[in-house]
JSON list of C-alpha atoms in Angstrom, two decimals:
[
{"chain": "M", "resi": 1, "resn": "ASN", "atom": "CA", "xyz": [132.80, 77.89, 74.86]},
{"chain": "M", "resi": 2, "resn": "HIS", "atom": "CA", "xyz": [131.89, 75.11, 77.27]},
{"chain": "M", "resi": 3, "resn": "LEU", "atom": "CA", "xyz": [132.82, 72.29, 74.85]},
{"chain": "M", "resi": 4, "resn": "THR", "atom": "CA", "xyz": [136.34, 73.63, 74.28]},
{"chain": "M", "resi": 5, "resn": "ASN", "atom": "CA", "xyz": [136.80, 73.81, 78.06]},
{"chain": "M", "resi": 6, "resn": "GLN", "atom": "CA", "xyz": [135.65, 70.18, 78.37]},
{"chain": "M", "resi": 7, "resn": "ILE", "atom": "CA", "xyz": [138.05, 69.07, 75.64]},
{"chain": "M", "resi": 8, "resn": "LYS", "atom": "CA", "xyz": [140.97, 70.91, 77.22]},
{"chain": "M", "resi": 9, "resn": "ARG", "atom": "CA", "xyz": [140.19, 69.57, 80.71]},
{"chain": "M", "resi": 10, "resn": "VAL", "atom": "CA", "xyz": [139.87, 65.95, 79.52]},
{"chain": "M", "resi": 11, "resn": "TYR", "atom": "CA", "xyz": [143.08, 66.14, 77.48]},
{"chain": "M", "resi": 12, "resn": "SER", "atom": "CA", "xyz": [145.07, 67.79, 80.30]},
{"chain": "M", "resi": 13, "resn": "SER", "atom": "CA", "xyz": [143.83, 65.36, 82.95]},
{"chain": "M", "resi": 14, "resn": "ASN", "atom": "CA", "xyz": [144.54, 62.39, 80.72]},
{"chain": "M", "resi": 15, "resn": "LYS", "atom": "CA", "xyz": [148.02, 63.65, 79.85]},
{"chain": "M", "resi": 16, "resn": "ALA", "atom": "CA", "xyz": [148.84, 64.04, 83.56]},
{"chain": "M", "resi": 17, "resn": "SER", "atom": "CA", "xyz": [147.48, 60.60, 84.45]},
{"chain": "M", "resi": 18, "resn": "GLU", "atom": "CA", "xyz": [149.78, 57.76, 85.51]},
{"chain": "M", "resi": 19, "resn": "THR", "atom": "CA", "xyz": [147.87, 55.55, 83.07]},
{"chain": "M", "resi": 20, "resn": "PRO", "atom": "CA", "xyz": [146.72, 57.76, 80.19]},
{"chain": "M", "resi": 21, "resn": "PHE", "atom": "CA", "xyz": [144.50, 56.38, 77.47]},
{"chain": "M", "resi": 22, "resn": "HIS", "atom": "CA", "xyz": [144.27, 57.25, 73.79]},
{"chain": "M", "resi": 23, "resn": "LEU", "atom": "CA", "xyz": [141.65, 59.87, 72.95]},
{"chain": "M", "resi": 24, "resn": "HIS", "atom": "CA", "xyz": [139.53, 59.71, 69.82]},
{"chain": "M", "resi": 25, "resn": "TYR", "atom": "CA", "xyz": [137.62, 62.81, 68.76]},
{"chain": "M", "resi": 26, "resn": "ILE", "atom": "CA", "xyz": [134.93, 61.41, 66.48]},
{"chain": "M", "resi": 27, "resn": "ASN", "atom": "CA", "xyz": [132.37, 63.14, 64.27]},
{"chain": "M", "resi": 28, "resn": "PHE", "atom": "CA", "xyz": [135.02, 65.86, 64.28]},
{"chain": "M", "resi": 29, "resn": "ARG", "atom": "CA", "xyz": [135.84, 67.57, 60.99]},
{"chain": "M", "resi": 30, "resn": "LYS", "atom": "CA", "xyz": [139.10, 69.49, 60.75]},
{"chain": "M", "resi": 31, "resn": "ASP", "atom": "CA", "xyz": [137.40, 71.96, 58.41]},
{"chain": "M", "resi": 32, "resn": "GLY", "atom": "CA", "xyz": [134.46, 72.37, 60.79]},
{"chain": "M", "resi": 33, "resn": "LYS", "atom": "CA", "xyz": [133.51, 75.17, 63.17]},
{"chain": "M", "resi": 34, "resn": "THR", "atom": "CA", "xyz": [134.20, 73.13, 66.31]},
{"chain": "M", "resi": 35, "resn": "TYR", "atom": "CA", "xyz": [137.77, 72.29, 65.27]},
{"chain": "M", "resi": 36, "resn": "LYS", "atom": "CA", "xyz": [138.48, 75.91, 64.35]},
{"chain": "M", "resi": 37, "resn": "LEU", "atom": "CA", "xyz": [137.03, 77.08, 67.67]},
{"chain": "M", "resi": 38, "resn": "CYS", "atom": "CA", "xyz": [139.25, 74.62, 69.55]},
{"chain": "M", "resi": 39, "resn": "CYS", "atom": "CA", "xyz": [142.30, 75.86, 67.65]},
{"chain": "M", "resi": 40, "resn": "ASP", "atom": "CA", "xyz": [141.40, 79.44, 68.58]},
{"chain": "M", "resi": 41, "resn": "LYS", "atom": "CA", "xyz": [140.62, 78.77, 72.24]},
{"chain": "M", "resi": 42, "resn": "ILE", "atom": "CA", "xyz": [143.11, 76.01, 73.19]},
{"chain": "M", "resi": 43, "resn": "ASP", "atom": "CA", "xyz": [146.85, 76.63, 72.92]},
{"chain": "M", "resi": 44, "resn": "GLY", "atom": "CA", "xyz": [148.53, 73.74, 71.10]},
{"chain": "M", "resi": 45, "resn": "PHE", "atom": "CA", "xyz": [145.27, 72.01, 70.14]},
{"chain": "M", "resi": 46, "resn": "GLU", "atom": "CA", "xyz": [146.58, 71.28, 66.64]},
{"chain": "M", "resi": 47, "resn": "ASN", "atom": "CA", "xyz": [149.38, 69.23, 68.24]},
{"chain": "M", "resi": 48, "resn": "TYR", "atom": "CA", "xyz": [147.23, 67.10, 70.55]},
{"chain": "M", "resi": 49, "resn": "VAL", "atom": "CA", "xyz": [148.34, 63.47, 70.53]},
{"chain": "M", "resi": 50, "resn": "ALA", "atom": "CA", "xyz": [144.93, 62.06, 69.68]},
{"chain": "M", "resi": 51, "resn": "THR", "atom": "CA", "xyz": [142.94, 60.64, 66.78]},
{"chain": "M", "resi": 52, "resn": "PHE", "atom": "CA", "xyz": [140.67, 63.08, 64.97]},
{"chain": "M", "resi": 53, "resn": "GLU", "atom": "CA", "xyz": [138.05, 61.30, 62.92]},
{"chain": "M", "resi": 54, "resn": "GLU", "atom": "CA", "xyz": [135.17, 62.53, 60.77]},
{"chain": "M", "resi": 55, "resn": "ARG", "atom": "CA", "xyz": [133.34, 59.21, 60.96]},
{"chain": "M", "resi": 56, "resn": "GLY", "atom": "CA", "xyz": [130.99, 58.27, 63.79]},
{"chain": "M", "resi": 57, "resn": "VAL", "atom": "CA", "xyz": [131.10, 55.57, 66.44]},
{"chain": "M", "resi": 58, "resn": "THR", "atom": "CA", "xyz": [129.20, 52.94, 64.46]},
{"chain": "M", "resi": 59, "resn": "ASP", "atom": "CA", "xyz": [131.60, 53.38, 61.53]},
{"chain": "M", "resi": 60, "resn": "LEU", "atom": "CA", "xyz": [134.72, 53.07, 63.69]},
{"chain": "M", "resi": 61, "resn": "PHE", "atom": "CA", "xyz": [133.97, 50.50, 66.38]},
{"chain": "M", "resi": 62, "resn": "ASN", "atom": "CA", "xyz": [132.07, 47.26, 66.83]},
{"chain": "M", "resi": 63, "resn": "ALA", "atom": "CA", "xyz": [129.06, 47.88, 69.06]},
{"chain": "M", "resi": 64, "resn": "SER", "atom": "CA", "xyz": [130.24, 45.14, 71.46]},
{"chain": "M", "resi": 65, "resn": "GLU", "atom": "CA", "xyz": [133.49, 47.07, 72.06]},
{"chain": "M", "resi": 66, "resn": "VAL", "atom": "CA", "xyz": [131.87, 50.37, 73.05]},
{"chain": "M", "resi": 67, "resn": "VAL", "atom": "CA", "xyz": [130.14, 51.80, 76.13]},
{"chain": "M", "resi": 68, "resn": "TYR", "atom": "CA", "xyz": [128.36, 55.13, 75.83]},
{"chain": "M", "resi": 69, "resn": "LEU", "atom": "CA", "xyz": [128.59, 57.03, 79.10]},
{"chain": "M", "resi": 70, "resn": "SER", "atom": "CA", "xyz": [125.15, 58.34, 79.97]},
{"chain": "M", "resi": 71, "resn": "PRO", "atom": "CA", "xyz": [123.87, 59.94, 83.18]},
{"chain": "M", "resi": 72, "resn": "ASP", "atom": "CA", "xyz": [120.59, 58.11, 82.52]},
{"chain": "M", "resi": 73, "resn": "SER", "atom": "CA", "xyz": [122.07, 54.59, 82.34]},
{"chain": "M", "resi": 74, "resn": "GLU", "atom": "CA", "xyz": [121.03, 52.02, 84.94]},
{"chain": "M", "resi": 75, "resn": "ASN", "atom": "CA", "xyz": [124.43, 50.31, 84.54]},
{"chain": "M", "resi": 76, "resn": "VAL", "atom": "CA", "xyz": [126.76, 51.87, 87.14]},
{"chain": "M", "resi": 77, "resn": "ILE", "atom": "CA", "xyz": [130.41, 51.41, 86.15]},
{"chain": "M", "resi": 78, "resn": "GLN", "atom": "CA", "xyz": [132.68, 50.61, 89.08]},
{"chain": "M", "resi": 79, "resn": "THR", "atom": "CA", "xyz": [135.75, 49.61, 87.03]},
{"chain": "M", "resi": 80, "resn": "LEU", "atom": "CA", "xyz": [136.78, 50.35, 83.46]},
{"chain": "M", "resi": 81, "resn": "ASP", "atom": "CA", "xyz": [137.24, 47.44, 81.07]},
{"chain": "M", "resi": 82, "resn": "PRO", "atom": "CA", "xyz": [140.46, 47.97, 79.08]},
{"chain": "M", "resi": 83, "resn": "SER", "atom": "CA", "xyz": [138.97, 46.06, 76.13]},
{"chain": "M", "resi": 84, "resn": "LYS", "atom": "CA", "xyz": [136.20, 48.67, 75.75]},
{"chain": "M", "resi": 85, "resn": "SER", "atom": "CA", "xyz": [136.12, 52.18, 74.32]},
{"chain": "M", "resi": 86, "resn": "TYR", "atom": "CA", "xyz": [134.13, 54.68, 76.36]},
{"chain": "M", "resi": 87, "resn": "ILE", "atom": "CA", "xyz": [132.23, 57.52, 74.70]},
{"chain": "M", "resi": 88, "resn": "ILE", "atom": "CA", "xyz": [131.89, 60.90, 76.38]},
{"chain": "M", "resi": 89, "resn": "GLY", "atom": "CA", "xyz": [129.24, 62.94, 74.55]},
{"chain": "M", "resi": 90, "resn": "GLY", "atom": "CA", "xyz": [130.48, 66.52, 74.74]},
{"chain": "M", "resi": 91, "resn": "LEU", "atom": "CA", "xyz": [127.63, 68.35, 73.05]},
{"chain": "M", "resi": 92, "resn": "VAL", "atom": "CA", "xyz": [124.94, 66.14, 74.58]},
{"chain": "M", "resi": 93, "resn": "ASP", "atom": "CA", "xyz": [126.41, 66.53, 78.06]},
{"chain": "M", "resi": 94, "resn": "ASP", "atom": "CA", "xyz": [126.49, 70.29, 77.63]},
{"chain": "M", "resi": 95, "resn": "SER", "atom": "CA", "xyz": [122.73, 70.51, 77.22]},
{"chain": "M", "resi": 96, "resn": "VAL", "atom": "CA", "xyz": [121.85, 67.47, 79.38]},
{"chain": "M", "resi": 97, "resn": "LYS", "atom": "CA", "xyz": [118.53, 66.65, 77.79]},
{"chain": "M", "resi": 98, "resn": "LYS", "atom": "CA", "xyz": [117.14, 63.71, 79.72]},
{"chain": "M", "resi": 99, "resn": "ASN", "atom": "CA", "xyz": [117.69, 60.32, 78.01]},
{"chain": "M", "resi": 100, "resn": "THR", "atom": "CA", "xyz": [119.36, 61.80, 74.88]},
{"chain": "M", "resi": 101, "resn": "SER", "atom": "CA", "xyz": [122.51, 59.68, 75.09]},
{"chain": "M", "resi": 102, "resn": "SER", "atom": "CA", "xyz": [120.72, 56.55, 76.27]},
{"chain": "M", "resi": 103, "resn": "SER", "atom": "CA", "xyz": [118.10, 56.87, 73.51]},
{"chain": "M", "resi": 104, "resn": "TYR", "atom": "CA", "xyz": [120.82, 57.25, 70.88]},
{"chain": "M", "resi": 105, "resn": "SER", "atom": "CA", "xyz": [122.73, 54.26, 72.30]},
{"chain": "M", "resi": 106, "resn": "GLU", "atom": "CA", "xyz": [119.61, 52.12, 72.22]},
{"chain": "M", "resi": 107, "resn": "TYR", "atom": "CA", "xyz": [118.95, 53.16, 68.61]},
{"chain": "M", "resi": 108, "resn": "VAL", "atom": "CA", "xyz": [122.47, 52.15, 67.46]},
{"chain": "M", "resi": 109, "resn": "GLU", "atom": "CA", "xyz": [122.57, 49.14, 69.84]},
{"chain": "M", "resi": 110, "resn": "ILE", "atom": "CA", "xyz": [125.50, 50.32, 71.98]},
{"chain": "M", "resi": 111, "resn": "ALA", "atom": "CA", "xyz": [125.71, 49.49, 75.70]},
{"chain": "M", "resi": 112, "resn": "THR", "atom": "CA", "xyz": [125.46, 52.36, 78.16]},
{"chain": "M", "resi": 113, "resn": "GLY", "atom": "CA", "xyz": [127.11, 52.93, 81.49]},
{"chain": "M", "resi": 114, "resn": "ARG", "atom": "CA", "xyz": [126.99, 55.59, 84.16]},
{"chain": "M", "resi": 115, "resn": "LEU", "atom": "CA", "xyz": [129.94, 56.80, 86.18]},
{"chain": "M", "resi": 116, "resn": "PRO", "atom": "CA", "xyz": [129.22, 56.54, 89.93]},
{"chain": "M", "resi": 117, "resn": "ILE", "atom": "CA", "xyz": [129.32, 60.30, 90.44]},
{"chain": "M", "resi": 118, "resn": "PRO", "atom": "CA", "xyz": [126.29, 60.59, 92.76]},
{"chain": "M", "resi": 119, "resn": "GLU", "atom": "CA", "xyz": [127.59, 57.67, 94.83]},
{"chain": "M", "resi": 120, "resn": "TYR", "atom": "CA", "xyz": [130.95, 59.34, 95.53]},
{"chain": "M", "resi": 121, "resn": "MET", "atom": "CA", "xyz": [130.25, 63.08, 95.30]},
{"chain": "M", "resi": 122, "resn": "SER", "atom": "CA", "xyz": [127.69, 65.50, 96.67]},
{"chain": "M", "resi": 123, "resn": "ARG", "atom": "CA", "xyz": [126.02, 68.48, 95.06]},
{"chain": "M", "resi": 124, "resn": "SER", "atom": "CA", "xyz": [127.09, 71.97, 96.06]},
{"chain": "M", "resi": 125, "resn": "ASP", "atom": "CA", "xyz": [124.61, 74.75, 96.76]},
{"chain": "M", "resi": 126, "resn": "THR", "atom": "CA", "xyz": [124.83, 75.81, 93.10]},
{"chain": "M", "resi": 127, "resn": "GLY", "atom": "CA", "xyz": [123.69, 72.38, 91.89]},
{"chain": "M", "resi": 128, "resn": "SER", "atom": "CA", "xyz": [127.02, 71.18, 90.50]},
{"chain": "M", "resi": 129, "resn": "PHE", "atom": "CA", "xyz": [128.99, 68.32, 92.02]},
{"chain": "M", "resi": 130, "resn": "LYS", "atom": "CA", "xyz": [131.88, 68.93, 94.38]},
{"chain": "M", "resi": 131, "resn": "GLN", "atom": "CA", "xyz": [134.44, 66.44, 95.60]},
{"chain": "M", "resi": 132, "resn": "ILE", "atom": "CA", "xyz": [133.97, 64.84, 98.99]}
]
């Protein structure tokens, strides 16, 4: 499953970072299919040092404290603001339907930002990004 691979990669990279941040898995029910799939596919998932929360972003955070990362945002993020929480939309990013995350953010009045991936990376022949 692509989502479980994303979750594992983000957690592992963050854990190995010199300056790790706290991960929140939101809209994430421990009795749900996604949690069970993660437990089946990721060794030690049940012991991740992270917050698992059934509630959504608008229930947990003030809109002014959140930035939804969207490939469609016009706001290119060059530095991360430690006073903000950044949302990575796993299921949305998997399907990459144009403007899905930015439309949702606009609806719930959350700022968007785009990582400068095209500015610092190039596409490989298969269409995915590779490091320069």
